[in-house]
Amino acid sequence: MAKKATGQARYWLMKSEPNAYSIDDLAKEKKQTTFWDGVRNYQARNMLRDDIKVGDHVFFYHSNAKPMAIVGTAKVVKSGYADHTAFDKNEKHFDPKSDADNPTWYMVDIQLIQKYETPVTRDELKAEPKLEGMVLLQKGSRLSVQPVTAAEWKIIHKLAGVKP
DNA sequence: GCCAACGTTGGC
DNA sequence: GCCAACGTTGGC
């Protein structure tokens, strides 16, 4: 598990199915900011609650899509707080066991930094030997929020042909 | 506390 | 559409 914040910039990757929520949806939001709700996995929850801090940077990844790709970047503008969608039974990710006084699930707010003109596809990521260790590319990796190293952040921007 | 059954994720 | 890899649930 990730260490506590040390103050230096840190990097993450968040997955979304574009039919559910795409980077274009984020681009259309007021202030291009949204809350990242609906994470219902404890490992990811721990990162949202404990590790992801304001100013951290995030890759926006489209899963189950054509193409599967990193499509842009965002930054964290609000650190972990209760995911209120867990308390609303009309919400898809309603969790009757989550208690508003002691929330089970957390979310953060992110703001768009840039949408890549050319997404970096999963195939391109796989073709880059230096990215072998990426959590995203590990077999069976299903974490919807995952850490990214500074080196990976740099390499992927190079592949995208843009500055971080 | 074990583990089989089940549901989900998400690449292929 | 398929299915492997996970995570969760619940009976025992």
mmCIF file with all atom_site columns, C-alpha atoms in Angstrom, chain A:
data_model
loop_
_atom_site.group_PDB
_atom_site.id
_atom_site.type_symbol
_atom_site.label_atom_id
_atom_site.label_alt_id
_atom_site.label_comp_id
_atom_site.label_asym_id
_atom_site.label_entity_id
_atom_site.label_seq_id
_atom_site.pdbx_PDB_ins_code
_atom_site.Cartn_x
_atom_site.Cartn_y
_atom_site.Cartn_z
_atom_site.occupancy
_atom_site.B_iso_or_equiv
_atom_site.pdbx_formal_charge
_atom_site.auth_seq_id
_atom_site.auth_comp_id
_atom_site.auth_asym_id
_atom_site.auth_atom_id
_atom_site.pdbx_PDB_model_num
ATOM 1   C CA . MET A 1 1   ? 0.000   0.000  0.000   1.00 0.00 ? 1   MET A CA 1
ATOM 2   C CA . ALA A 1 2   ? 1.139   3.541  -0.732  1.00 0.00 ? 2   ALA A CA 1
ATOM 3   C CA . LYS A 1 3   ? 2.967   5.491  1.926   1.00 0.00 ? 3   LYS A CA 1
ATOM 4   C CA . LYS A 1 4   ? 1.504   8.526  3.569   1.00 0.00 ? 4   LYS A CA 1
ATOM 5   C CA . ALA A 1 5   ? 1.702   11.772 1.680   1.00 0.00 ? 5   ALA A CA 1
ATOM 6   C CA . THR A 1 6   ? 5.136   13.273 1.690   1.00 0.00 ? 6   THR A CA 1
ATOM 7   C CA . GLY A 1 7   ? 4.291   16.511 -0.046  1.00 0.00 ? 7   GLY A CA 1
ATOM 8   C CA . GLN A 1 8   ? 5.730   15.658 -3.420  1.00 0.00 ? 8   GLN A CA 1
ATOM 9   C CA . ALA A 1 9   ? 3.550   15.372 -6.471  1.00 0.00 ? 9   ALA A CA 1
ATOM 10  C CA . ARG A 1 10  ? 1.942   12.030 -6.793  1.00 0.00 ? 10  ARG A CA 1
ATOM 11  C CA . TYR A 1 11  ? 0.201   10.324 -9.637  1.00 0.00 ? 11  TYR A CA 1
ATOM 12  C CA . TRP A 1 12  ? -2.829  8.114  -10.062 1.00 0.00 ? 12  TRP A CA 1
ATOM 13  C CA . LEU A 1 13  ? -4.934  6.529  -12.732 1.00 0.00 ? 13  LEU A CA 1
ATOM 14  C CA . MET A 1 14  ? -8.706  6.385  -12.672 1.00 0.00 ? 14  MET A CA 1
ATOM 15  C CA . LYS A 1 15  ? -10.784 4.178  -14.925 1.00 0.00 ? 15  LYS A CA 1
ATOM 16  C CA . SER A 1 16  ? -14.143 4.972  -16.340 1.00 0.00 ? 16  SER A CA 1
ATOM 17  C CA . GLU A 1 17  ? -16.297 3.365  -18.947 1.00 0.00 ? 17  GLU A CA 1
ATOM 18  C CA . PRO A 1 18  ? -16.952 6.162  -21.423 1.00 0.00 ? 18  PRO A CA 1
ATOM 19  C CA . ASN A 1 19  ? -20.602 5.195  -21.877 1.00 0.00 ? 19  ASN A CA 1
ATOM 20  C CA . ALA A 1 20  ? -20.969 5.796  -18.158 1.00 0.00 ? 20  ALA A CA 1
ATOM 21  C CA . TYR A 1 21  ? -18.727 8.841  -17.864 1.00 0.00 ? 21  TYR A CA 1
ATOM 22  C CA . SER A 1 22  ? -16.170 9.995  -20.403 1.00 0.00 ? 22  SER A CA 1
ATOM 23  C CA . ILE A 1 23  ? -13.508 12.667 -20.489 1.00 0.00 ? 23  ILE A CA 1
ATOM 24  C CA . ASP A 1 24  ? -15.843 14.679 -22.714 1.00 0.00 ? 24  ASP A CA 1
ATOM 25  C CA . ASP A 1 25  ? -18.391 14.607 -19.925 1.00 0.00 ? 25  ASP A CA 1
ATOM 26  C CA . LEU A 1 26  ? -15.744 15.978 -17.593 1.00 0.00 ? 26  LEU A CA 1
ATOM 27  C CA . ALA A 1 27  ? -14.842 18.665 -20.125 1.00 0.00 ? 27  ALA A CA 1
ATOM 28  C CA . LYS A 1 28  ? -18.471 19.793 -20.176 1.00 0.00 ? 28  LYS A CA 1
ATOM 29  C CA . GLU A 1 29  ? -18.806 20.085 -16.407 1.00 0.00 ? 29  GLU A CA 1
ATOM 30  C CA . LYS A 1 30  ? -18.960 23.427 -14.714 1.00 0.00 ? 30  LYS A CA 1
ATOM 31  C CA . LYS A 1 31  ? -15.326 24.374 -14.002 1.00 0.00 ? 31  LYS A CA 1
ATOM 32  C CA . GLN A 1 32  ? -14.517 21.054 -15.688 1.00 0.00 ? 32  GLN A CA 1
ATOM 33  C CA . THR A 1 33  ? -14.711 19.545 -12.245 1.00 0.00 ? 33  THR A CA 1
ATOM 34  C CA . THR A 1 34  ? -16.548 16.502 -10.945 1.00 0.00 ? 34  THR A CA 1
ATOM 35  C CA . PHE A 1 35  ? -16.700 14.219 -7.951  1.00 0.00 ? 35  PHE A CA 1
ATOM 36  C CA . TRP A 1 36  ? -15.385 10.735 -8.543  1.00 0.00 ? 36  TRP A CA 1
ATOM 37  C CA . ASP A 1 37  ? -18.184 8.697  -7.050  1.00 0.00 ? 37  ASP A CA 1
ATOM 38  C CA . GLY A 1 38  ? -19.214 5.089  -7.127  1.00 0.00 ? 38  GLY A CA 1
ATOM 39  C CA . VAL A 1 39  ? -15.969 3.395  -6.117  1.00 0.00 ? 39  VAL A CA 1
ATOM 40  C CA . ARG A 1 40  ? -17.007 0.331  -4.136  1.00 0.00 ? 40  ARG A CA 1
ATOM 41  C CA . ASN A 1 41  ? -13.770 -1.486 -3.611  1.00 0.00 ? 41  ASN A CA 1
ATOM 42  C CA . TYR A 1 42  ? -11.876 -1.277 -0.339  1.00 0.00 ? 42  TYR A CA 1
ATOM 43  C CA . GLN A 1 43  ? -8.399  -1.003 -1.760  1.00 0.00 ? 43  GLN A CA 1
ATOM 44  C CA . ALA A 1 44  ? -9.466  1.847  -4.007  1.00 0.00 ? 44  ALA A CA 1
ATOM 45  C CA . ARG A 1 45  ? -11.466 3.370  -1.159  1.00 0.00 ? 45  ARG A CA 1
ATOM 46  C CA . ASN A 1 46  ? -8.383  3.448  1.033   1.00 0.00 ? 46  ASN A CA 1
ATOM 47  C CA . MET A 1 47  ? -6.498  5.399  -1.593  1.00 0.00 ? 47  MET A CA 1
ATOM 48  C CA . LEU A 1 48  ? -9.364  7.843  -2.057  1.00 0.00 ? 48  LEU A CA 1
ATOM 49  C CA . ARG A 1 49  ? -9.682  8.316  1.676   1.00 0.00 ? 49  ARG A CA 1
ATOM 50  C CA . ASP A 1 50  ? -6.062  8.286  2.797   1.00 0.00 ? 50  ASP A CA 1
ATOM 51  C CA . ASP A 1 51  ? -3.604  8.779  0.003   1.00 0.00 ? 51  ASP A CA 1
ATOM 52  C CA . ILE A 1 52  ? -4.937  10.997 -2.751  1.00 0.00 ? 52  ILE A CA 1
ATOM 53  C CA . LYS A 1 53  ? -4.308  14.647 -1.984  1.00 0.00 ? 53  LYS A CA 1
ATOM 54  C CA . VAL A 1 54  ? -5.135  18.023 -3.495  1.00 0.00 ? 54  VAL A CA 1
ATOM 55  C CA . GLY A 1 55  ? -2.676  18.741 -6.273  1.00 0.00 ? 55  GLY A CA 1
ATOM 56  C CA . ASP A 1 56  ? -2.086  15.103 -7.130  1.00 0.00 ? 56  ASP A CA 1
ATOM 57  C CA . HIS A 1 57  ? -2.296  14.275 -10.796 1.00 0.00 ? 57  HIS A CA 1
ATOM 58  C CA . VAL A 1 58  ? -4.547  11.725 -12.439 1.00 0.00 ? 58  VAL A CA 1
ATOM 59  C CA . PHE A 1 59  ? -4.665  9.886  -15.724 1.00 0.00 ? 59  PHE A CA 1
ATOM 60  C CA . PHE A 1 60  ? -8.174  9.520  -17.077 1.00 0.00 ? 60  PHE A CA 1
ATOM 61  C CA . TYR A 1 61  ? -8.538  6.058  -18.605 1.00 0.00 ? 61  TYR A CA 1
ATOM 62  C CA . HIS A 1 62  ? -11.355 4.728  -20.737 1.00 0.00 ? 62  HIS A CA 1
ATOM 63  C CA . SER A 1 63  ? -12.041 1.072  -20.013 1.00 0.00 ? 63  SER A CA 1
ATOM 64  C CA . ASN A 1 64  ? -14.330 -1.250 -21.943 1.00 0.00 ? 64  ASN A CA 1
ATOM 65  C CA . ALA A 1 65  ? -14.085 1.110  -24.856 1.00 0.00 ? 65  ALA A CA 1
ATOM 66  C CA . LYS A 1 66  ? -12.856 1.497  -28.394 1.00 0.00 ? 66  LYS A CA 1
ATOM 67  C CA . PRO A 1 67  ? -10.115 2.236  -28.068 1.00 0.00 ? 67  PRO A CA 1
ATOM 68  C CA . MET A 1 68  ? -9.139  1.522  -24.510 1.00 0.00 ? 68  MET A CA 1
ATOM 69  C CA . ALA A 1 69  ? -6.809  4.380  -23.746 1.00 0.00 ? 69  ALA A CA 1
ATOM 70  C CA . ILE A 1 70  ? -5.516  7.057  -21.480 1.00 0.00 ? 70  ILE A CA 1
ATOM 71  C CA . VAL A 1 71  ? -7.446  9.984  -22.836 1.00 0.00 ? 71  VAL A CA 1
ATOM 72  C CA . GLY A 1 72  ? -6.189  12.865 -20.737 1.00 0.00 ? 72  GLY A CA 1
ATOM 73  C CA . THR A 1 73  ? -5.254  14.159 -17.334 1.00 0.00 ? 73  THR A CA 1
ATOM 74  C CA . ALA A 1 74  ? -6.883  15.786 -14.359 1.00 0.00 ? 74  ALA A CA 1
ATOM 75  C CA . LYS A 1 75  ? -5.839  17.071 -10.985 1.00 0.00 ? 75  LYS A CA 1
ATOM 76  C CA . VAL A 1 76  ? -7.275  16.513 -7.554  1.00 0.00 ? 76  VAL A CA 1
ATOM 77  C CA . VAL A 1 77  ? -9.016  19.631 -6.250  1.00 0.00 ? 77  VAL A CA 1
ATOM 78  C CA . LYS A 1 78  ? -10.652 18.129 -3.168  1.00 0.00 ? 78  LYS A CA 1
ATOM 79  C CA . SER A 1 79  ? -9.320  15.228 -1.136  1.00 0.00 ? 79  SER A CA 1
ATOM 80  C CA . GLY A 1 80  ? -11.295 12.307 0.260   1.00 0.00 ? 80  GLY A CA 1
ATOM 81  C CA . TYR A 1 81  ? -14.774 12.897 1.632   1.00 0.00 ? 81  TYR A CA 1
ATOM 82  C CA . ALA A 1 82  ? -17.908 10.805 2.012   1.00 0.00 ? 82  ALA A CA 1
ATOM 83  C CA . ASP A 1 83  ? -19.421 9.488  -1.211  1.00 0.00 ? 83  ASP A CA 1
ATOM 84  C CA . HIS A 1 84  ? -22.983 10.649 -0.695  1.00 0.00 ? 84  HIS A CA 1
ATOM 85  C CA . THR A 1 85  ? -24.273 8.487  -3.550  1.00 0.00 ? 85  THR A CA 1
ATOM 86  C CA . ALA A 1 86  ? -23.891 5.538  -1.163  1.00 0.00 ? 86  ALA A CA 1
ATOM 87  C CA . PHE A 1 87  ? -26.670 6.969  1.009   1.00 0.00 ? 87  PHE A CA 1
ATOM 88  C CA . ASP A 1 88  ? -29.227 7.522  -1.740  1.00 0.00 ? 88  ASP A CA 1
ATOM 89  C CA . LYS A 1 89  ? -31.278 4.491  -2.629  1.00 0.00 ? 89  LYS A CA 1
ATOM 90  C CA . ASN A 1 90  ? -32.079 5.937  -6.016  1.00 0.00 ? 90  ASN A CA 1
ATOM 91  C CA . GLU A 1 91  ? -28.399 5.853  -6.893  1.00 0.00 ? 91  GLU A CA 1
ATOM 92  C CA . LYS A 1 92  ? -26.891 3.010  -8.786  1.00 0.00 ? 92  LYS A CA 1
ATOM 93  C CA . HIS A 1 93  ? -24.174 2.555  -6.194  1.00 0.00 ? 93  HIS A CA 1
ATOM 94  C CA . PHE A 1 94  ? -26.428 2.822  -3.160  1.00 0.00 ? 94  PHE A CA 1
ATOM 95  C CA . ASP A 1 95  ? -25.049 0.870  -0.215  1.00 0.00 ? 95  ASP A CA 1
ATOM 96  C CA . PRO A 1 96  ? -27.590 0.294  2.562   1.00 0.00 ? 96  PRO A CA 1
ATOM 97  C CA . LYS A 1 97  ? -24.807 -0.603 4.962   1.00 0.00 ? 97  LYS A CA 1
ATOM 98  C CA . SER A 1 98  ? -22.967 2.672  4.585   1.00 0.00 ? 98  SER A CA 1
ATOM 99  C CA . ASP A 1 99  ? -23.666 5.089  7.410   1.00 0.00 ? 99  ASP A CA 1
ATOM 100 C CA . ALA A 1 100 ? -23.544 8.850  6.924   1.00 0.00 ? 100 ALA A CA 1
ATOM 101 C CA . ASP A 1 101 ? -21.985 9.251  10.368  1.00 0.00 ? 101 ASP A CA 1
ATOM 102 C CA . ASN A 1 102 ? -19.299 6.713  9.602   1.00 0.00 ? 102 ASN A CA 1
ATOM 103 C CA . PRO A 1 103 ? -19.079 6.472  5.825   1.00 0.00 ? 103 PRO A CA 1
ATOM 104 C CA . THR A 1 104 ? -17.789 3.368  4.175   1.00 0.00 ? 104 THR A CA 1
ATOM 105 C CA . TRP A 1 105 ? -17.147 4.933  0.796   1.00 0.00 ? 105 TRP A CA 1
ATOM 106 C CA . TYR A 1 106 ? -15.165 7.990  -0.206  1.00 0.00 ? 106 TYR A CA 1
ATOM 107 C CA . MET A 1 107 ? -14.630 10.140 -3.243  1.00 0.00 ? 107 MET A CA 1
ATOM 108 C CA . VAL A 1 108 ? -12.436 13.013 -4.381  1.00 0.00 ? 108 VAL A CA 1
ATOM 109 C CA . ASP A 1 109 ? -13.032 15.903 -6.751  1.00 0.00 ? 109 ASP A CA 1
ATOM 110 C CA . ILE A 1 110 ? -11.012 16.167 -9.921  1.00 0.00 ? 110 ILE A CA 1
ATOM 111 C CA . GLN A 1 111 ? -10.638 18.904 -12.478 1.00 0.00 ? 111 GLN A CA 1
ATOM 112 C CA . LEU A 1 112 ? -9.647  18.428 -16.094 1.00 0.00 ? 112 LEU A CA 1
ATOM 113 C CA . ILE A 1 113 ? -6.105  19.431 -16.957 1.00 0.00 ? 113 ILE A CA 1
ATOM 114 C CA . GLN A 1 114 ? -6.076  18.355 -20.571 1.00 0.00 ? 114 GLN A CA 1
ATOM 115 C CA . LYS A 1 115 ? -7.771  16.035 -22.959 1.00 0.00 ? 115 LYS A CA 1
ATOM 116 C CA . TYR A 1 116 ? -5.200  14.444 -25.236 1.00 0.00 ? 116 TYR A CA 1
ATOM 117 C CA . GLU A 1 117 ? -5.673  15.152 -28.908 1.00 0.00 ? 117 GLU A CA 1
ATOM 118 C CA . THR A 1 118 ? -4.359  11.673 -29.454 1.00 0.00 ? 118 THR A CA 1
ATOM 119 C CA . PRO A 1 119 ? -5.223  9.210  -26.711 1.00 0.00 ? 119 PRO A CA 1
ATOM 120 C CA . VAL A 1 120 ? -2.503  6.805  -25.659 1.00 0.00 ? 120 VAL A CA 1
ATOM 121 C CA . THR A 1 121 ? -4.052  3.446  -26.354 1.00 0.00 ? 121 THR A CA 1
ATOM 122 C CA . ARG A 1 122 ? -3.669  0.368  -24.239 1.00 0.00 ? 122 ARG A CA 1
ATOM 123 C CA . ASP A 1 123 ? -1.832  -1.260 -27.147 1.00 0.00 ? 123 ASP A CA 1
ATOM 124 C CA . GLU A 1 124 ? 0.707   1.561  -27.157 1.00 0.00 ? 124 GLU A CA 1
ATOM 125 C CA . LEU A 1 125 ? 1.150   1.247  -23.415 1.00 0.00 ? 125 LEU A CA 1
ATOM 126 C CA . LYS A 1 126 ? 1.719   -2.475 -23.784 1.00 0.00 ? 126 LYS A CA 1
ATOM 127 C CA . ALA A 1 127 ? 4.238   -1.893 -26.540 1.00 0.00 ? 127 ALA A CA 1
ATOM 128 C CA . GLU A 1 128 ? 6.420   0.259  -24.288 1.00 0.00 ? 128 GLU A CA 1
ATOM 129 C CA . PRO A 1 129 ? 8.819   -1.983 -22.345 1.00 0.00 ? 129 PRO A CA 1
ATOM 130 C CA . LYS A 1 130 ? 9.357   0.631  -19.663 1.00 0.00 ? 130 LYS A CA 1
ATOM 131 C CA . LEU A 1 131 ? 5.692   0.438  -18.753 1.00 0.00 ? 131 LEU A CA 1
ATOM 132 C CA . GLU A 1 132 ? 5.756   -3.287 -18.080 1.00 0.00 ? 132 GLU A CA 1
ATOM 133 C CA . GLY A 1 133 ? 5.265   -2.695 -14.383 1.00 0.00 ? 133 GLY A CA 1
ATOM 134 C CA . MET A 1 134 ? 2.226   -0.475 -14.687 1.00 0.00 ? 134 MET A CA 1
ATOM 135 C CA . VAL A 1 135 ? -0.594  -1.616 -12.442 1.00 0.00 ? 135 VAL A CA 1
ATOM 136 C CA . LEU A 1 136 ? -3.008  -1.128 -15.326 1.00 0.00 ? 136 LEU A CA 1
ATOM 137 C CA . LEU A 1 137 ? -1.206  -3.693 -17.443 1.00 0.00 ? 137 LEU A CA 1
ATOM 138 C CA . GLN A 1 138 ? -0.946  -6.415 -14.835 1.00 0.00 ? 138 GLN A CA 1
ATOM 139 C CA . LYS A 1 139 ? -3.013  -9.464 -15.538 1.00 0.00 ? 139 LYS A CA 1
ATOM 140 C CA . GLY A 1 140 ? -6.287  -9.431 -13.698 1.00 0.00 ? 140 GLY A CA 1
ATOM 141 C CA . SER A 1 141 ? -5.825  -5.881 -12.488 1.00 0.00 ? 141 SER A CA 1
ATOM 142 C CA . ARG A 1 142 ? -9.277  -4.558 -11.762 1.00 0.00 ? 142 ARG A CA 1
ATOM 143 C CA . LEU A 1 143 ? -8.518  -1.630 -9.501  1.00 0.00 ? 143 LEU A CA 1
ATOM 144 C CA . SER A 1 144 ? -10.454 1.375  -10.711 1.00 0.00 ? 144 SER A CA 1
ATOM 145 C CA . VAL A 1 145 ? -8.138  3.736  -8.849  1.00 0.00 ? 145 VAL A CA 1
ATOM 146 C CA . GLN A 1 146 ? -4.472  2.917  -8.952  1.00 0.00 ? 146 GLN A CA 1
ATOM 147 C CA . PRO A 1 147 ? -1.093  4.475  -8.298  1.00 0.00 ? 147 PRO A CA 1
ATOM 148 C CA . VAL A 1 148 ? 1.192   5.579  -11.130 1.00 0.00 ? 148 VAL A CA 1
ATOM 149 C CA . THR A 1 149 ? 4.903   6.287  -10.743 1.00 0.00 ? 149 THR A CA 1
ATOM 150 C CA . ALA A 1 150 ? 6.558   9.558  -11.694 1.00 0.00 ? 150 ALA A CA 1
ATOM 151 C CA . ALA A 1 151 ? 8.501   7.694  -14.362 1.00 0.00 ? 151 ALA A CA 1
ATOM 152 C CA . GLU A 1 152 ? 5.319   6.267  -15.852 1.00 0.00 ? 152 GLU A CA 1
ATOM 153 C CA . TRP A 1 153 ? 3.730   9.713  -15.812 1.00 0.00 ? 153 TRP A CA 1
ATOM 154 C CA . LYS A 1 154 ? 6.645   11.043 -17.843 1.00 0.00 ? 154 LYS A CA 1
ATOM 155 C CA . ILE A 1 155 ? 6.833   8.216  -20.338 1.00 0.00 ? 155 ILE A CA 1
ATOM 156 C CA . ILE A 1 156 ? 3.133   8.332  -21.086 1.00 0.00 ? 156 ILE A CA 1
ATOM 157 C CA . HIS A 1 157 ? 3.258   12.057 -21.739 1.00 0.00 ? 157 HIS A CA 1
ATOM 158 C CA . LYS A 1 158 ? 6.060   11.404 -24.153 1.00 0.00 ? 158 LYS A CA 1
ATOM 159 C CA . LEU A 1 159 ? 3.894   8.842  -25.923 1.00 0.00 ? 159 LEU A CA 1
ATOM 160 C CA . ALA A 1 160 ? 1.057   11.364 -26.009 1.00 0.00 ? 160 ALA A CA 1
ATOM 161 C CA . GLY A 1 161 ? 3.410   13.934 -27.472 1.00 0.00 ? 161 GLY A CA 1
ATOM 162 C CA . VAL A 1 162 ? 2.516   16.552 -24.911 1.00 0.00 ? 162 VAL A CA 1
ATOM 163 C CA . LYS A 1 163 ? 4.098   18.153 -21.884 1.00 0.00 ? 163 LYS A CA 1
ATOM 164 C CA . PRO A 1 164 ? 2.970   16.969 -18.487 1.00 0.00 ? 164 PRO A CA 1
#
